[in-house]
Amino acid sequence: MATKLVYVLNGPNLNRLGKREPEIYGSQTLDDIAAMLVARGQALGCGIEMRQSNHEGHLVDWLHEAQDEGAHAVLLNAGAYTHTSVALLDAIRAITVPVIEVHLSNPHTREDFRHRSWVGMAAKGTVAGFGANSYLMALEAAAGL
Ligand code: DHK
């Protein structure tokens, strides 16, 4: 089975997972999630390229890179940039690789300012509210695209 390359891009503050508001985001670290994704990816025939940055432009650059590297799909948890970044919306529209929006929490049950998602306006779909499992569910969906 040919390996499908899946970029998993994580935005601001997600490097603090495990320590950051665990009642909202859970106790698993981003490294824990990466390990889960790599293991599930092996079963699904997907190679995982895991990245995190607190800087918006890095996420834009990595979306372009995913296209240039021939990625099969991108999982994107843009953190708070989800709710603010027209640049990310434009970057998703600038590539043809399908992007799946991922969130640990369910932003729609939280503050009003989290209800708008610029990422979601261009994403293929969204998985939110299942903690670290949101990433695994999104990977299953990506593998099936
Ligand atoms: C992560 C964040 O950092 C927040 O800014 C989003 C998202 C929700 C998450 O649930 O993974 O509002």
PDB file of C-alpha atoms and ligand atoms in Angstrom:
ATOM      1  CA  MET A   1       0.000   0.000   0.000  1.00  0.00           C
ATOM      2  CA  ALA A   2       1.429   3.386  -1.003  1.00  0.00           C
ATOM      3  CA  THR A   3       1.944   5.748   1.906  1.00  0.00           C
ATOM      4  CA  LYS A   4      -0.332   8.770   1.953  1.00  0.00           C
ATOM      5  CA  LEU A   5       1.396  11.812   3.396  1.00  0.00           C
ATOM      6  CA  VAL A   6      -0.763  13.626   5.957  1.00  0.00           C
ATOM      7  CA  TYR A   7       0.376  16.947   7.414  1.00  0.00           C
ATOM      8  CA  VAL A   8      -0.886  17.631  10.946  1.00  0.00           C
ATOM      9  CA  LEU A   9      -0.533  21.351  11.652  1.00  0.00           C
ATOM     10  CA  ASN A  10      -1.034  22.803  15.105  1.00  0.00           C
ATOM     11  CA  GLY A  11      -1.274  26.451  16.011  1.00  0.00           C
ATOM     12  CA  PRO A  12      -0.692  28.642  19.048  1.00  0.00           C
ATOM     13  CA  ASN A  13      -0.573  27.290  22.584  1.00  0.00           C
ATOM     14  CA  LEU A  14      -0.981  23.680  21.495  1.00  0.00           C
ATOM     15  CA  ASN A  15       2.643  23.101  22.545  1.00  0.00           C
ATOM     16  CA  ARG A  16       1.258  23.530  26.082  1.00  0.00           C
ATOM     17  CA  LEU A  17      -1.174  20.610  25.820  1.00  0.00           C
ATOM     18  CA  GLY A  18      -1.124  18.459  28.955  1.00  0.00           C
ATOM     19  CA  LYS A  19      -0.506  21.491  31.152  1.00  0.00           C
ATOM     20  CA  ARG A  20      -2.894  23.965  29.547  1.00  0.00           C
ATOM     21  CA  GLU A  21      -6.460  24.059  30.960  1.00  0.00           C
ATOM     22  CA  PRO A  22      -6.650  20.239  31.144  1.00  0.00           C
ATOM     23  CA  GLU A  23     -10.363  20.391  32.006  1.00  0.00           C
ATOM     24  CA  ILE A  24     -10.891  21.749  28.468  1.00  0.00           C
ATOM     25  CA  TYR A  25      -8.028  20.291  26.445  1.00  0.00           C
ATOM     26  CA  GLY A  26      -7.274  17.037  28.306  1.00  0.00           C
ATOM     27  CA  SER A  27      -4.096  15.655  29.835  1.00  0.00           C
ATOM     28  CA  GLN A  28      -2.390  14.323  26.718  1.00  0.00           C
ATOM     29  CA  THR A  29       0.538  16.236  25.285  1.00  0.00           C
ATOM     30  CA  LEU A  30       1.043  17.030  21.627  1.00  0.00           C
ATOM     31  CA  ASP A  31       3.797  14.386  21.599  1.00  0.00           C
ATOM     32  CA  ASP A  32       1.258  11.852  22.918  1.00  0.00           C
ATOM     33  CA  ILE A  33      -1.114  12.805  20.103  1.00  0.00           C
ATOM     34  CA  ALA A  34       1.690  12.558  17.543  1.00  0.00           C
ATOM     35  CA  ALA A  35       2.504   9.033  18.734  1.00  0.00           C
ATOM     36  CA  MET A  36      -1.159   8.022  18.484  1.00  0.00           C
ATOM     37  CA  LEU A  37      -1.372   9.425  14.968  1.00  0.00           C
ATOM     38  CA  VAL A  38       1.806   7.689  13.804  1.00  0.00           C
ATOM     39  CA  ALA A  39       0.546   4.345  15.157  1.00  0.00           C
ATOM     40  CA  ARG A  40      -2.903   4.717  13.565  1.00  0.00           C
ATOM     41  CA  GLY A  41      -1.326   6.074  10.412  1.00  0.00           C
ATOM     42  CA  GLN A  42       0.693   2.882  10.008  1.00  0.00           C
ATOM     43  CA  ALA A  43      -2.513   0.861  10.037  1.00  0.00           C
ATOM     44  CA  LEU A  44      -4.156   3.250   7.557  1.00  0.00           C
ATOM     45  CA  GLY A  45      -1.190   3.588   5.204  1.00  0.00           C
ATOM     46  CA  CYS A  46      -0.583   7.207   6.168  1.00  0.00           C
ATOM     47  CA  GLY A  47       2.717   8.895   6.988  1.00  0.00           C
ATOM     48  CA  ILE A  48       2.381  11.702   9.526  1.00  0.00           C
ATOM     49  CA  GLU A  49       4.181  15.052   9.285  1.00  0.00           C
ATOM     50  CA  MET A  50       3.471  16.696  12.650  1.00  0.00           C
ATOM     51  CA  ARG A  51       4.183  20.416  13.172  1.00  0.00           C
ATOM     52  CA  GLN A  52       3.359  23.097  15.738  1.00  0.00           C
ATOM     53  CA  SER A  53       3.934  26.833  15.725  1.00  0.00           C
ATOM     54  CA  ASN A  54       2.771  29.832  17.690  1.00  0.00           C
ATOM     55  CA  HIS A  55       3.194  31.982  14.565  1.00  0.00           C
ATOM     56  CA  GLU A  56       0.477  32.440  11.972  1.00  0.00           C
ATOM     57  CA  GLY A  57       2.809  32.733   8.986  1.00  0.00           C
ATOM     58  CA  HIS A  58       4.399  29.374   9.717  1.00  0.00           C
ATOM     59  CA  LEU A  59       0.994  27.757   9.374  1.00  0.00           C
ATOM     60  CA  VAL A  60       0.451  29.547   6.044  1.00  0.00           C
ATOM     61  CA  ASP A  61       3.880  28.397   4.803  1.00  0.00           C
ATOM     62  CA  TRP A  62       3.222  24.798   5.877  1.00  0.00           C
ATOM     63  CA  LEU A  63      -0.132  24.708   4.076  1.00  0.00           C
ATOM     64  CA  HIS A  64       1.690  25.749   0.886  1.00  0.00           C
ATOM     65  CA  GLU A  65       4.411  23.173   1.619  1.00  0.00           C
ATOM     66  CA  ALA A  66       1.808  20.423   2.014  1.00  0.00           C
ATOM     67  CA  GLN A  67       0.633  21.172  -1.523  1.00  0.00           C
ATOM     68  CA  ASP A  68       4.177  21.315  -2.927  1.00  0.00           C
ATOM     69  CA  GLU A  69       5.113  18.026  -1.238  1.00  0.00           C
ATOM     70  CA  GLY A  70       2.076  16.272  -2.694  1.00  0.00           C
ATOM     71  CA  ALA A  71       0.354  15.656   0.633  1.00  0.00           C
ATOM     72  CA  HIS A  72      -2.823  13.603   0.578  1.00  0.00           C
ATOM     73  CA  ALA A  73      -4.504  15.750   3.250  1.00  0.00           C
ATOM     74  CA  VAL A  74      -3.884  18.233   6.044  1.00  0.00           C
ATOM     75  CA  LEU A  75      -5.319  18.084   9.560  1.00  0.00           C
ATOM     76  CA  LEU A  76      -5.325  21.636  10.921  1.00  0.00           C
ATOM     77  CA  ASN A  77      -5.908  22.733  14.487  1.00  0.00           C
ATOM     78  CA  ALA A  78      -5.154  26.405  14.106  1.00  0.00           C
ATOM     79  CA  GLY A  79      -5.890  27.160  17.772  1.00  0.00           C
ATOM     80  CA  ALA A  80      -7.115  30.711  18.248  1.00  0.00           C
ATOM     81  CA  TYR A  81      -6.127  31.627  14.662  1.00  0.00           C
ATOM     82  CA  THR A  82      -9.148  29.526  13.679  1.00  0.00           C
ATOM     83  CA  HIS A  83     -11.306  32.431  14.791  1.00  0.00           C
ATOM     84  CA  THR A  84      -9.220  35.337  13.493  1.00  0.00           C
ATOM     85  CA  SER A  85      -7.166  34.409  10.450  1.00  0.00           C
ATOM     86  CA  VAL A  86      -8.287  35.422   6.983  1.00  0.00           C
ATOM     87  CA  ALA A  87      -4.715  34.526   5.940  1.00  0.00           C
ATOM     88  CA  LEU A  88      -5.366  30.888   6.843  1.00  0.00           C
ATOM     89  CA  LEU A  89      -8.695  30.936   4.999  1.00  0.00           C
ATOM     90  CA  ASP A  90      -6.926  32.265   1.914  1.00  0.00           C
ATOM     91  CA  ALA A  91      -4.084  29.731   2.272  1.00  0.00           C
ATOM     92  CA  ILE A  92      -6.550  26.833   2.389  1.00  0.00           C
ATOM     93  CA  ARG A  93      -8.272  28.231  -0.688  1.00  0.00           C
ATOM     94  CA  ALA A  94      -4.879  28.625  -2.387  1.00  0.00           C
ATOM     95  CA  ILE A  95      -4.182  24.880  -2.285  1.00  0.00           C
ATOM     96  CA  THR A  96      -6.065  21.868  -3.583  1.00  0.00           C
ATOM     97  CA  VAL A  97      -5.041  19.482  -0.787  1.00  0.00           C
ATOM     98  CA  PRO A  98      -8.098  18.834   1.387  1.00  0.00           C
ATOM     99  CA  VAL A  99      -7.841  20.375   4.843  1.00  0.00           C
ATOM    100  CA  ILE A 100      -9.732  18.915   7.802  1.00  0.00           C
ATOM    101  CA  GLU A 101     -10.325  21.305  10.705  1.00  0.00           C
ATOM    102  CA  VAL A 102      -9.648  19.693  14.089  1.00  0.00           C
ATOM    103  CA  HIS A 103     -10.377  20.830  17.641  1.00  0.00           C
ATOM    104  CA  LEU A 104     -10.010  19.094  20.962  1.00  0.00           C
ATOM    105  CA  SER A 105     -12.865  21.082  22.480  1.00  0.00           C
ATOM    106  CA  ASN A 106     -16.172  21.978  20.853  1.00  0.00           C
ATOM    107  CA  PRO A 107     -15.839  25.711  20.150  1.00  0.00           C
ATOM    108  CA  HIS A 108     -19.601  26.039  19.627  1.00  0.00           C
ATOM    109  CA  THR A 109     -20.248  25.273  23.295  1.00  0.00           C
ATOM    110  CA  ARG A 110     -17.759  27.950  24.387  1.00  0.00           C
ATOM    111  CA  GLU A 111     -17.491  31.761  24.149  1.00  0.00           C
ATOM    112  CA  ASP A 112     -19.223  33.516  21.258  1.00  0.00           C
ATOM    113  CA  PHE A 113     -15.916  34.608  19.726  1.00  0.00           C
ATOM    114  CA  ARG A 114     -15.066  30.930  19.141  1.00  0.00           C
ATOM    115  CA  HIS A 115     -18.212  30.327  17.109  1.00  0.00           C
ATOM    116  CA  ARG A 116     -16.802  31.799  13.909  1.00  0.00           C
ATOM    117  CA  SER A 117     -14.223  29.671  12.110  1.00  0.00           C
ATOM    118  CA  TRP A 118     -12.356  31.169   9.166  1.00  0.00           C
ATOM    119  CA  VAL A 119     -10.658  27.771   8.747  1.00  0.00           C
ATOM    120  CA  GLY A 120     -14.022  26.029   8.647  1.00  0.00           C
ATOM    121  CA  MET A 121     -15.183  28.244   5.773  1.00  0.00           C
ATOM    122  CA  ALA A 122     -12.686  26.523   3.489  1.00  0.00           C
ATOM    123  CA  ALA A 123     -12.149  23.148   5.188  1.00  0.00           C
ATOM    124  CA  LYS A 124     -13.378  19.874   3.744  1.00  0.00           C
ATOM    125  CA  GLY A 125     -14.907  19.097   7.138  1.00  0.00           C
ATOM    126  CA  THR A 126     -14.501  19.568  10.856  1.00  0.00           C
ATOM    127  CA  VAL A 127     -13.971  17.207  13.798  1.00  0.00           C
ATOM    128  CA  ALA A 128     -14.343  18.859  17.201  1.00  0.00           C
ATOM    129  CA  GLY A 129     -15.161  18.046  20.784  1.00  0.00           C
ATOM    130  CA  PHE A 130     -13.623  14.599  21.222  1.00  0.00           C
ATOM    131  CA  GLY A 131     -10.335  15.536  22.831  1.00  0.00           C
ATOM    132  CA  ALA A 132      -7.293  13.806  21.350  1.00  0.00           C
ATOM    133  CA  ASN A 133      -9.666  11.435  19.566  1.00  0.00           C
ATOM    134  CA  SER A 134     -10.680  14.327  17.304  1.00  0.00           C
ATOM    135  CA  TYR A 135      -7.280  13.955  15.641  1.00  0.00           C
ATOM    136  CA  LEU A 136      -7.680  10.188  15.197  1.00  0.00           C
ATOM    137  CA  MET A 137     -11.180  10.607  13.761  1.00  0.00           C
ATOM    138  CA  ALA A 138      -9.900  13.261  11.372  1.00  0.00           C
ATOM    139  CA  LEU A 139      -7.062  10.947  10.292  1.00  0.00           C
ATOM    140  CA  GLU A 140      -9.570   8.159   9.560  1.00  0.00           C
ATOM    141  CA  ALA A 141     -11.559  10.633   7.470  1.00  0.00           C
ATOM    142  CA  ALA A 142      -8.408  11.844   5.685  1.00  0.00           C
ATOM    143  CA  ALA A 143      -7.318   8.303   4.859  1.00  0.00           C
ATOM    144  CA  GLY A 144     -10.693   7.670   3.247  1.00  0.00           C
ATOM    145  CA  LEU A 145     -10.598  10.729   0.978  1.00  0.00           C
TER     146      LEU A 145
HETATM  147  C1  DHK B   1      -7.739  25.211  20.516  1.00  0.00           C
HETATM  148  C2  DHK B   1      -7.529  26.502  20.858  1.00  0.00           C
HETATM  149  O1  DHK B   1      -6.324  26.919  21.205  1.00  0.00           O
HETATM  150  C3  DHK B   1      -8.629  27.477  20.916  1.00  0.00           C
HETATM  151  O2  DHK B   1      -8.208  28.786  20.626  1.00  0.00           O
HETATM  152  C4  DHK B   1      -9.783  27.098  20.028  1.00  0.00           C
HETATM  153  C5  DHK B   1      -9.028  24.739  19.991  1.00  0.00           C
HETATM  154  C6  DHK B   1     -10.180  25.646  20.265  1.00  0.00           C
HETATM  155  C7  DHK B   1      -9.254  23.284  20.368  1.00  0.00           C
HETATM  156  O3  DHK B   1     -10.269  22.966  20.996  1.00  0.00           O
HETATM  157  O4  DHK B   1      -8.444  22.430  20.004  1.00  0.00           O
HETATM  158  O5  DHK B   1     -10.875  27.953  20.270  1.00  0.00           O
END
